[in-house]
Short mmCIF file of C-alpha atoms in Angstrom, two decimals:
data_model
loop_
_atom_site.label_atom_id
_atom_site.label_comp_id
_atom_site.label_asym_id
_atom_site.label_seq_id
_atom_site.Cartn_x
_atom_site.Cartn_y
_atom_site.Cartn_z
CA UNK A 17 76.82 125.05 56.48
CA UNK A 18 74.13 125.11 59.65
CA UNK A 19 75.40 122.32 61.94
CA UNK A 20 73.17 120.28 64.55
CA UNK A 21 74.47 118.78 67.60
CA UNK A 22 72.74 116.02 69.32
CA UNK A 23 74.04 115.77 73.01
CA UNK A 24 72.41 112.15 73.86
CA UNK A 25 72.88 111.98 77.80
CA UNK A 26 71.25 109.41 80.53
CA UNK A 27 68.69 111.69 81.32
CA UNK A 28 68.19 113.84 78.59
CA UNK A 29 68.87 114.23 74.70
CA UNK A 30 69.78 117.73 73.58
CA UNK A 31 69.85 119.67 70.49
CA UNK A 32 71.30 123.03 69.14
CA UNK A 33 71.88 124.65 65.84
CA UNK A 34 74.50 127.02 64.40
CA UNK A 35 71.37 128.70 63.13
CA UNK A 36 69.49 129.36 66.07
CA UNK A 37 70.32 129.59 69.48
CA UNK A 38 67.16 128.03 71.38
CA UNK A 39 68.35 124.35 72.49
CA UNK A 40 65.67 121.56 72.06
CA UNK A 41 65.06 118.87 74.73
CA UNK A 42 63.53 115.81 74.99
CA UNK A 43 63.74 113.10 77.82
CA UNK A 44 66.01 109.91 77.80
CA UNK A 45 66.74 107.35 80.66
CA UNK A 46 67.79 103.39 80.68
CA UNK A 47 65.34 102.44 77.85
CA UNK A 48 66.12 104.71 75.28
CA UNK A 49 66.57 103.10 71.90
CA UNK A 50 68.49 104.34 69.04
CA UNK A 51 64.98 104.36 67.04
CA UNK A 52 63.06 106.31 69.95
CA UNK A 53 66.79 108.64 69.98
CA UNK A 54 65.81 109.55 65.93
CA UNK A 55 62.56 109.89 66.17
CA UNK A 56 62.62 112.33 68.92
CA UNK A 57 65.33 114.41 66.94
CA UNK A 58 63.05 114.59 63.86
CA UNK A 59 60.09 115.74 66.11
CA UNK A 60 62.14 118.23 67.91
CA UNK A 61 63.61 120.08 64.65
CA UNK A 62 60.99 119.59 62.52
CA UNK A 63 60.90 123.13 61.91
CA UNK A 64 64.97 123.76 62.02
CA UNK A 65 67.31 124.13 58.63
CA UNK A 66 70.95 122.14 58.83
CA UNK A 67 72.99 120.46 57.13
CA UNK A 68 74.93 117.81 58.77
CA UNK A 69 74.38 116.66 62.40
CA UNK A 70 77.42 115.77 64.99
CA UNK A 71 76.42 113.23 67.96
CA UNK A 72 77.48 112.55 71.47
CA UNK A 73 76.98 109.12 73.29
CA UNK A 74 77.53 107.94 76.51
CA UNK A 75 79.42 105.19 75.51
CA UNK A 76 83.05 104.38 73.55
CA UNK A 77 83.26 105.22 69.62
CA UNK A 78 85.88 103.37 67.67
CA UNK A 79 86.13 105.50 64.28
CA UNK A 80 83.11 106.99 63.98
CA UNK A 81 80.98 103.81 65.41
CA UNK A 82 79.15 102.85 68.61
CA UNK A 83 82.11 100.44 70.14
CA UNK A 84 79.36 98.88 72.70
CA UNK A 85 76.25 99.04 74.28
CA UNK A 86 76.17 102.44 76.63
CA UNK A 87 75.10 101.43 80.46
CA UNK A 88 73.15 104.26 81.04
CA UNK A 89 70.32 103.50 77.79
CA UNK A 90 68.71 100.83 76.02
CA UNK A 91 69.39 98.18 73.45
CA UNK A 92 70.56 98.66 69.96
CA UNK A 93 73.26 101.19 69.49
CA UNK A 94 75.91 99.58 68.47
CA UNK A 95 75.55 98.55 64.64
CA UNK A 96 72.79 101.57 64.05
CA UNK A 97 73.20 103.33 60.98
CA UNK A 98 72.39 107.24 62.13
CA UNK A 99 73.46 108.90 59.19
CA UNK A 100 71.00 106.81 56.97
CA UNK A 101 68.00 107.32 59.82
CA UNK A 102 68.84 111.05 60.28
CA UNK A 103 69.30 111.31 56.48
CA UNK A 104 72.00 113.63 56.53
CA UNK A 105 76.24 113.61 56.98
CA UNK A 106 76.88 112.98 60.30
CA UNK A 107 79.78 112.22 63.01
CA UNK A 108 79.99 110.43 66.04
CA UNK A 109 81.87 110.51 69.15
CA UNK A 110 81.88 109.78 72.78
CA UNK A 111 80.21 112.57 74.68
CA UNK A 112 82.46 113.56 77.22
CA UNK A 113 84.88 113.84 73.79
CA UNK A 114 82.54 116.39 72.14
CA UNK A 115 82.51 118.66 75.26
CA UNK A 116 86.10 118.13 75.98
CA UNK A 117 86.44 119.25 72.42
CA UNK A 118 84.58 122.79 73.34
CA UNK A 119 86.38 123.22 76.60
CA UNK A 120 89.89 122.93 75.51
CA UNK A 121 92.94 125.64 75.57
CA UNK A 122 96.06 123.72 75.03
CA UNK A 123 98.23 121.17 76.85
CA UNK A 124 97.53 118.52 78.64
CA UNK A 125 93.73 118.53 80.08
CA UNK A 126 91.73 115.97 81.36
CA UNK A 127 87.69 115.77 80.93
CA UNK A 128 85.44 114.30 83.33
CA UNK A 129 81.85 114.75 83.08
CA UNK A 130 79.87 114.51 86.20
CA UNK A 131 76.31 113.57 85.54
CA UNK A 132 74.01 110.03 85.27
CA UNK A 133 77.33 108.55 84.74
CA UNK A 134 80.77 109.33 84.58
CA UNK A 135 82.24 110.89 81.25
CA UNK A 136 86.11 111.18 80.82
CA UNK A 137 88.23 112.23 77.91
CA UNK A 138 91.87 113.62 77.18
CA UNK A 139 93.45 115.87 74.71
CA UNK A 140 97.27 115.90 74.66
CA UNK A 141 98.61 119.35 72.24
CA UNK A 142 95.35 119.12 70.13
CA UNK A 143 95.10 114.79 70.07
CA UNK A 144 91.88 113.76 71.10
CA UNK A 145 91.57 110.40 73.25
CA UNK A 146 88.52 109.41 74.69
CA UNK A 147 88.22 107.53 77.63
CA UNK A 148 86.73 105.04 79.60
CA UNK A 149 87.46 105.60 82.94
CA UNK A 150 84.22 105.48 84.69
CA UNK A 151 84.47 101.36 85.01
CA UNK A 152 88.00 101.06 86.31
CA UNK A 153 88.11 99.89 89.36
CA UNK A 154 88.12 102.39 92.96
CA UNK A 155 87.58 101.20 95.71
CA UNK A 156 85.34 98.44 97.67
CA UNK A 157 84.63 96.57 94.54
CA UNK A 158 83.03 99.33 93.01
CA UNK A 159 83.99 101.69 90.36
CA UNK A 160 84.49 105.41 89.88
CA UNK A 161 80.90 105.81 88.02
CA UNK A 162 80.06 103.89 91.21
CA UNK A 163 81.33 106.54 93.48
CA UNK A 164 81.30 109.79 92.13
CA UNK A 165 78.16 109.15 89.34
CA UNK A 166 74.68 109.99 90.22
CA UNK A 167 74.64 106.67 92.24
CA UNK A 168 77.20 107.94 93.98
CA UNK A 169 75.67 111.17 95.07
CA UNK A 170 72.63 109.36 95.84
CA UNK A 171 74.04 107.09 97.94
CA UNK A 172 76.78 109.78 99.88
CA UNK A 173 75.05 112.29 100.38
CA UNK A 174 76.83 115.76 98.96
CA UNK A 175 79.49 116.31 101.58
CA UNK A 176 81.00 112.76 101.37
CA UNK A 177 80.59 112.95 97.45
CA UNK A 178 82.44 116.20 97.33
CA UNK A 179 85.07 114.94 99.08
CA UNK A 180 85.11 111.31 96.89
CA UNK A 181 85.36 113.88 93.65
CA UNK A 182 88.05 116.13 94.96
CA UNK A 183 90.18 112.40 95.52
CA UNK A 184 89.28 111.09 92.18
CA UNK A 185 90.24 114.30 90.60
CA UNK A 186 93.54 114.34 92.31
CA UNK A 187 93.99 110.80 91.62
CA UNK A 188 93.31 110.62 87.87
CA UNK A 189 95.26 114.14 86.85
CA UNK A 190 98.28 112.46 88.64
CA UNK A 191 97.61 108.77 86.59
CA UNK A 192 97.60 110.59 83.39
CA UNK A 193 99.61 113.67 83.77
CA UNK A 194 97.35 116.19 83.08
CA UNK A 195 98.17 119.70 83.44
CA UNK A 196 94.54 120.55 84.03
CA UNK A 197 91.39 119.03 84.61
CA UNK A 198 87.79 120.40 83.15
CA UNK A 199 84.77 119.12 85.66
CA UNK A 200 81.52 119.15 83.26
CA UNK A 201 78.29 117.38 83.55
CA UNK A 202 75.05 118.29 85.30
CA UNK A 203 76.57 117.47 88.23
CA UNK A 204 80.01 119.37 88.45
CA UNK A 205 78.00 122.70 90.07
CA UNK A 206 77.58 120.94 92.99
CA UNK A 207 81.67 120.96 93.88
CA UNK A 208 81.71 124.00 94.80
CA UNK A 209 85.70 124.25 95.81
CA UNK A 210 87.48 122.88 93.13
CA UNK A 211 90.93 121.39 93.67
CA UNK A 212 93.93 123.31 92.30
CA UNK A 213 94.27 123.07 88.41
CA UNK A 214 90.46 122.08 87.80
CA UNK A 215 87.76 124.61 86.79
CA UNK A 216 84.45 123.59 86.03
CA UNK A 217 83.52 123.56 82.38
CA UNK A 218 80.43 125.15 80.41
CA UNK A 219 78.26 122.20 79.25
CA UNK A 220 77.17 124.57 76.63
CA UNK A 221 80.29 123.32 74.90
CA UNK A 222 79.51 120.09 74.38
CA UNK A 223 77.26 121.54 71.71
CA UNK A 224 80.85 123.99 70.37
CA UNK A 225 82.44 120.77 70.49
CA UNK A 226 79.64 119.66 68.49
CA UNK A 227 80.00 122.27 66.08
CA UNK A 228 83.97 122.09 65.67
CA UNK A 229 83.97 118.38 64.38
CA UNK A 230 82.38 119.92 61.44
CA UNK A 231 84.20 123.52 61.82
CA UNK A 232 87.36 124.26 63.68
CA UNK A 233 87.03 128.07 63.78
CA UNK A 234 83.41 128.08 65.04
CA UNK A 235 83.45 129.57 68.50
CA UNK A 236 86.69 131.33 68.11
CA UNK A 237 88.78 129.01 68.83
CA UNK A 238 92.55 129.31 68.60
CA UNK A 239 93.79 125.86 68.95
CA UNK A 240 92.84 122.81 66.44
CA UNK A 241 91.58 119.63 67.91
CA UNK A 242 92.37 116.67 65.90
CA UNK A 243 90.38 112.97 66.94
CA UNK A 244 93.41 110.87 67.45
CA UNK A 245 91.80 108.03 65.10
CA UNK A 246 90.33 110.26 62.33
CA UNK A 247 93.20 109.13 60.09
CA UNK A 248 92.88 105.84 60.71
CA UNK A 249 89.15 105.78 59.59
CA UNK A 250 88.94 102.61 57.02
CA UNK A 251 86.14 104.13 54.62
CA UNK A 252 88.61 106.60 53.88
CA UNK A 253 91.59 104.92 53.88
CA UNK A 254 91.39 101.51 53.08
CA UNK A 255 93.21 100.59 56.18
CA UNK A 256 92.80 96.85 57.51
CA UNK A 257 90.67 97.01 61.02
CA UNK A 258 94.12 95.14 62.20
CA UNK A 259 96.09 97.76 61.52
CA UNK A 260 98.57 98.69 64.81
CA UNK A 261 96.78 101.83 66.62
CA UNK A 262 97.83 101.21 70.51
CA UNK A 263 101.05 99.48 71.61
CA UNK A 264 100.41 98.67 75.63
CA UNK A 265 103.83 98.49 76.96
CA UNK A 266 105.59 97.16 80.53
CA UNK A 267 107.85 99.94 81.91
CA UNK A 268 110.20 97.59 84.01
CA UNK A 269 112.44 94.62 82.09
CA UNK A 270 111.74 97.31 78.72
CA UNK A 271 112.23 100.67 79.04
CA UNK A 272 113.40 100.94 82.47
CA UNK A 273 115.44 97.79 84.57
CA UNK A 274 113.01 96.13 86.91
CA UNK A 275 112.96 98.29 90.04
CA UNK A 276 112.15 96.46 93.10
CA UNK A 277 112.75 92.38 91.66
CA UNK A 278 114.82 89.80 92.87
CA UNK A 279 117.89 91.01 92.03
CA UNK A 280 117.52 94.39 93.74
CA UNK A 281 116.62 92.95 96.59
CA UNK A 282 119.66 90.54 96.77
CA UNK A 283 121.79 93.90 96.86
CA UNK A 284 119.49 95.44 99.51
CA UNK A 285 120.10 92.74 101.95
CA UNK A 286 123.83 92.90 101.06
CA UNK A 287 124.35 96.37 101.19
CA UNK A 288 122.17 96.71 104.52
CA UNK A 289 123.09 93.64 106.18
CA UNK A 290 119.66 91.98 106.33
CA UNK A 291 118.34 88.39 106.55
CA UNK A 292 117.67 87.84 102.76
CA UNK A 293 115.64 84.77 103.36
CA UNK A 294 113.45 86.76 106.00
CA UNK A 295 113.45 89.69 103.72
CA UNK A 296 111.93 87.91 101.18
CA UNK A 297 108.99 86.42 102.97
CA UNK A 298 107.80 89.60 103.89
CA UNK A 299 107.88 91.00 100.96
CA UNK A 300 106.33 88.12 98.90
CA UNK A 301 103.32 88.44 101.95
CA UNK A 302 102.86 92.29 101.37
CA UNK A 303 103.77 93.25 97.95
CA UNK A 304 100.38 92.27 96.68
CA UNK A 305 99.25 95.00 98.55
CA UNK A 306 101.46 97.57 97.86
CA UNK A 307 101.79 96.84 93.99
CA UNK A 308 97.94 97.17 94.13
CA UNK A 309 97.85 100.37 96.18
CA UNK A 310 96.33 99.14 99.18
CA UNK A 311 99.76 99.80 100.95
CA UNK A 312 101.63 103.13 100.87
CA UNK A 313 105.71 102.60 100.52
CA UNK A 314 105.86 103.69 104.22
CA UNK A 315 103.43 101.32 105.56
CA UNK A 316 105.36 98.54 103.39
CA UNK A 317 108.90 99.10 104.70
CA UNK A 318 107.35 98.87 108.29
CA UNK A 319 106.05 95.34 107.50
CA UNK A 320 109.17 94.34 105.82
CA UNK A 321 112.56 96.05 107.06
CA UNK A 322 111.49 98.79 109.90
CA UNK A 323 109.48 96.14 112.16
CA UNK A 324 112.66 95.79 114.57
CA UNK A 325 115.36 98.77 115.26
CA UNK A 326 118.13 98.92 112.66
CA UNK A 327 121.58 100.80 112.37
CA UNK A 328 120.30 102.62 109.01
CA UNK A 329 117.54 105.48 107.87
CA UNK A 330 114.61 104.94 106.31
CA UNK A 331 115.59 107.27 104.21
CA UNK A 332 118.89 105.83 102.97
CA UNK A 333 116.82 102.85 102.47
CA UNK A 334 114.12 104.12 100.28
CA UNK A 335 116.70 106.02 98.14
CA UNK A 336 118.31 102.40 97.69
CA UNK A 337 115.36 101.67 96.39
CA UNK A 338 114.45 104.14 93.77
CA UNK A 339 118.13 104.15 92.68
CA UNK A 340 117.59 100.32 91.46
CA UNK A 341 115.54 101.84 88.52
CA UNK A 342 117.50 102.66 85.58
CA UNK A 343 117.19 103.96 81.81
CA UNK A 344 117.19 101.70 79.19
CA UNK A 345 117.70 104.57 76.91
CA UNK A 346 117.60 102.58 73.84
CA UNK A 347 114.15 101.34 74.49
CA UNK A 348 112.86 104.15 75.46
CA UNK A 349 114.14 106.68 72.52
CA UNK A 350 113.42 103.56 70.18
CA UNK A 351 109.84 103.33 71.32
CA UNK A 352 109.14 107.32 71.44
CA UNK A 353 110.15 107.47 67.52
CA UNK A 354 107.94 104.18 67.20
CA UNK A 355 105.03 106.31 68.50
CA UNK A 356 105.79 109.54 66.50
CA UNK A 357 106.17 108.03 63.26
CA UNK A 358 103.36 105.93 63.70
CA UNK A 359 100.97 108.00 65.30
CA UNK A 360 100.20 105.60 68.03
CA UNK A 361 98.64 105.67 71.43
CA UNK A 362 100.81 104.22 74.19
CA UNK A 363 99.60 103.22 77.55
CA UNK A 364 101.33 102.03 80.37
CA UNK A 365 100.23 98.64 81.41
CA UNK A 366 102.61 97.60 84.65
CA UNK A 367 102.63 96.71 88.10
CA UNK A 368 104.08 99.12 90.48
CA UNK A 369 103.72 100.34 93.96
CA UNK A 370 102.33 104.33 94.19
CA UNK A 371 105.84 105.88 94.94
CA UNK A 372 107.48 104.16 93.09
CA UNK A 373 105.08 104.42 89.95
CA UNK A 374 104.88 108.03 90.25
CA UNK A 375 108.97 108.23 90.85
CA UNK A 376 109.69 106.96 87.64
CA UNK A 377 107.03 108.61 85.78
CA UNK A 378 108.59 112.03 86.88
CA UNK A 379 112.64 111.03 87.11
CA UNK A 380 112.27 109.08 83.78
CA UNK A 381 109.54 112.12 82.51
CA UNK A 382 107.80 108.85 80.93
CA UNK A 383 104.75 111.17 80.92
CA UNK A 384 106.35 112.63 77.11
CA UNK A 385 105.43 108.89 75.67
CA UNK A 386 102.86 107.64 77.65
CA UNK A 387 99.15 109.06 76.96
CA UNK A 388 98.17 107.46 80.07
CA UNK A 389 99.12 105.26 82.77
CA UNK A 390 97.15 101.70 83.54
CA UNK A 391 99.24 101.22 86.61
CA UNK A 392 98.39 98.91 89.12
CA UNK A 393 98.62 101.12 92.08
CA UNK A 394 96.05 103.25 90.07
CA UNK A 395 93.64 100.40 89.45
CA UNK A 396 93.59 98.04 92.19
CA UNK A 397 94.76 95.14 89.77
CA UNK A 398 97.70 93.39 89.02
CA UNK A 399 98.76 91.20 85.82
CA UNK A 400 98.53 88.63 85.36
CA UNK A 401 94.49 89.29 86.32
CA UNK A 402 92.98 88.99 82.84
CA UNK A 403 90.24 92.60 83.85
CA UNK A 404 93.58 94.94 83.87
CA UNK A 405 94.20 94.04 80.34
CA UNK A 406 90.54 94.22 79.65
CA UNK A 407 90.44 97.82 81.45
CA UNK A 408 93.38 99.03 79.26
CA UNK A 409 91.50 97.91 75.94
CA UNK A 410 88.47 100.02 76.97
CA UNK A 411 90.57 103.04 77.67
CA UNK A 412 92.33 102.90 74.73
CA UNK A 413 89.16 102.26 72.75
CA UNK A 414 90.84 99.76 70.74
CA UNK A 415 90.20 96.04 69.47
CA UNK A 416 92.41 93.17 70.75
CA UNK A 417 93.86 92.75 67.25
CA UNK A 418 94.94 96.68 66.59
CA UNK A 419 96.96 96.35 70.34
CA UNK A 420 100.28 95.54 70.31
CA UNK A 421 101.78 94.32 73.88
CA UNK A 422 105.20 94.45 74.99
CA UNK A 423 106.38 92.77 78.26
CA UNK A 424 109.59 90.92 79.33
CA UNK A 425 107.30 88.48 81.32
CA UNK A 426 106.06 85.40 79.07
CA UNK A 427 102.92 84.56 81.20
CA UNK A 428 101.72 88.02 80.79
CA UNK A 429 102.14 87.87 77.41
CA UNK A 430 100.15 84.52 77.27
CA UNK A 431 97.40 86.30 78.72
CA UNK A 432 97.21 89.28 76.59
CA UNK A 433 97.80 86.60 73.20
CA UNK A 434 94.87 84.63 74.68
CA UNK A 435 92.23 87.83 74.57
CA UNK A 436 93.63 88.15 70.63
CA UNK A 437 96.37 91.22 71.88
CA UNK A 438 99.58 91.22 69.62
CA UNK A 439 101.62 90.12 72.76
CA UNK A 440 105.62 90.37 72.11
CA UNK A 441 107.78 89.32 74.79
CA UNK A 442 110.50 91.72 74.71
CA UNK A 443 114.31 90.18 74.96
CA UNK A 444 116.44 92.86 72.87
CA UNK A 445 115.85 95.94 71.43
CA UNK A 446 116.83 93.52 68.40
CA UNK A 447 113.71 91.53 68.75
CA UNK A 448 110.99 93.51 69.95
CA UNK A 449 111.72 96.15 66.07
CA UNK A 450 111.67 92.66 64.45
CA UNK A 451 108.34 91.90 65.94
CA UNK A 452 107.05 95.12 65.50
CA UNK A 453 108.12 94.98 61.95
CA UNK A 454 105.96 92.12 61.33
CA UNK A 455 102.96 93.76 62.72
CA UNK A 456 103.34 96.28 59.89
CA UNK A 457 104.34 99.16 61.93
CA UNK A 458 107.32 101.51 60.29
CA UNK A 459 110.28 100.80 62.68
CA UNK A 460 113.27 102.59 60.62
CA UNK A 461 113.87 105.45 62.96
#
């Protein structure tokens, strides 16, 4: 079987063979239709031999189809039927996928490809997710394709973009626990120092990636890599497009007590001493910040309890804090089993300051059932703001109805009902297996 992989990038579209190893070029850019994409394939390999073709586009793919229009090409995309235009076999994915797929050795690693855009993807022990991270947003109302895209370097300079990269790196591997990170993309030689844990990647793999959709042991390769939805794909199954493939779940009020709430701060004034009423205030007048990681937990305990003397450490103080967050272990051993026997994705979706965030992620070692983290602190939103839900959706590549949402907080689950999510609003472990009963999912475990 002679395999052809079409790498279709913002500035280029590029072709290689298992056959023959001379790569074929042609040029792309913002106008690029899915027709002009074809016929400059056919004219490129006129004179080549394969079999079945795998693609890579700038843009999500929900089993095995263009999920929306890429940003970085023209009209047309999604709906296109490229196995019937090519006239032979073919598979799909996102592109930053397909070379994740060629640069991965185990664990946790996390792809970003550095080129007209930004390009992210994540394999967890062999899972393939891809990713949509280059729209969340950074910083300065613009996002990370904004910042550390070709925009980006345009509009830097490369010593400032260098230094936006090497923060975005650190940033992301933290949000979604990756062991390492793989910098690919025309634009990755240009960091020349890369942070600890990140090597840059060959983009000659996006075309081994290519080649192992078709054919795992092409290249060598000692580990399998399995697209996370590839069972789930309905010509083969039968499966309903509604079918439960993501639960989005609060961490605080469901699988852990809620940190920093009311309550917790009740007992801080009480065990401290402190002016509840005035403790309060400040916090309602700050937290905003903090929960959306414009604040760092230092700078928020200086606003709120260290802006006069008092007889007690910041220290003991913070430590009160973090202590207020506790396991609800049957949640969270209900909802790991939930995943595994399901084979869902599970993302985060929760407001939380930094420290705190990244406290219970480690303490609580939530990283073993989250995939990824859609924390407020990471994206500069906070529910109930309608965009966090809609940033979770595009990193989880999934349609509102195939979501299932569960929070202890009925307005946010208004919100996520109201863009078609499966919203539950969790009161007992009782309930929330009922509900998720209903939405078909196998909750004997």
């Amino acid at each position: 079987m002679i395999i052809l992989t079409i790498d279709v990038g913002g500035t280029n579209v590029k072709m290689l063979t298992t056959a023959i190893d001379e790569k074929r070029a042609f040029p792309s850019g913002p106008d690029l239709t899915p027709e002009q994409m074809v016929a400059g394939v056919k004219e490129k390999t006129a004179d080549l031999e394969y079999d079945v073709i795998s693609i890579g586009v700038p843009t999500p793919v929900v089993q095995g189809k263009i999920f929306r229009e890429p940003h970085n090409l023209g009209k047309g995309w999604v709906g296109f039927d490229f196995e019937a235009a090519l006239g032979k076999p073919t598979k799909m994915t996102n592109d930053a996928a397909m070379q994740a797929m060629g640069d991965y050795h185990g664990g946790r690693m996390l792809f970003l490809g550095l080129g007209t855009g930004l390009g992210s993807a994540m394999i967890v022990d062999g899972i393939l997710q891809p990713m949509e991270l280059a729209h969340l947003p950074f910083k300065n109302s613009k996002t990370f394709e904004d910042y550390i895209g070709v925009r980006g370097l345009e509009r830097l300079g490369k010593k400032k973009w260098r230094a936006t990269v090497l923060e975005v790196v650190k940033l992301l591997k933290a949000a979604l626990e990756a062991e390492y990170v793989i910098l690919g993309g025309g634009n990755a030689r240009l960091v020349d120092e890369p942070p600890p844990n990140t090597t840059l990647g060959n983009n000659n793999n996006a075309f081994l990636g290519g080649f192992r959709m078709w054919d795992q042991s092409i290249g060598g390769a000692s580990l399998r890599v399995e697209e996370r939805e590839a069972p789930r794909v309905i010509r083969h199954t039968g499966e309903s497009d509604n079918k439960i493939t993501t639960l989005f779940l609060d961490i605080g009020g469901v699988l852990l007590t809620n940190g920093w709430d009311h309550n917790a701060r009740i007992l801080a004034a009480k065990e401290f001493h402190l002016d509840y009423a005035q403790l309060d205030e400040r916090h309602h007048l700050t937290f905003d910040k903090l929960e959306t990681g414009r604040l760092s937990l230092d700078e928020y305990l200086d606003r709120v309890v260290f802006y006069q003397q008092r007889t007690f450490s910041r220290r003991d103080f913070q430590e009160f804090m973090l202590n207020q967050s506790q396991e609800l272990p049957e949640m969270l051993e209900f909802m790991t089993a939930v995943k595994k026997k399901n084979r869902l994705h599970v993302i985060a979706v929760s407001n939380e300051g930094r420290e705190l965030n990244e406290y219970r992620i480690k303490n609580f070692q939530l990283g073993n059932l989250f995939d990824c983290f859609i924390s407020s602190c990471f994206v500069h939103l906070r529910k109930p703001d309608v965009e966090m839900y809609r940033l979770a959706m595009d990193v989880a590549h999934a349609q509102p109805k195939q979501i299932a949402y569960v929070d202890d907080r009925p307005m946010f689950v208004e919100i996520a009902r109201a863009l078609g999510i499966n919203g539950i609003c969790h009161r007992s472990l009782r309930e929330t297996k009922h509900s998720l009963l209903a939405l078909g999912l196998d909750v004997d475990v």
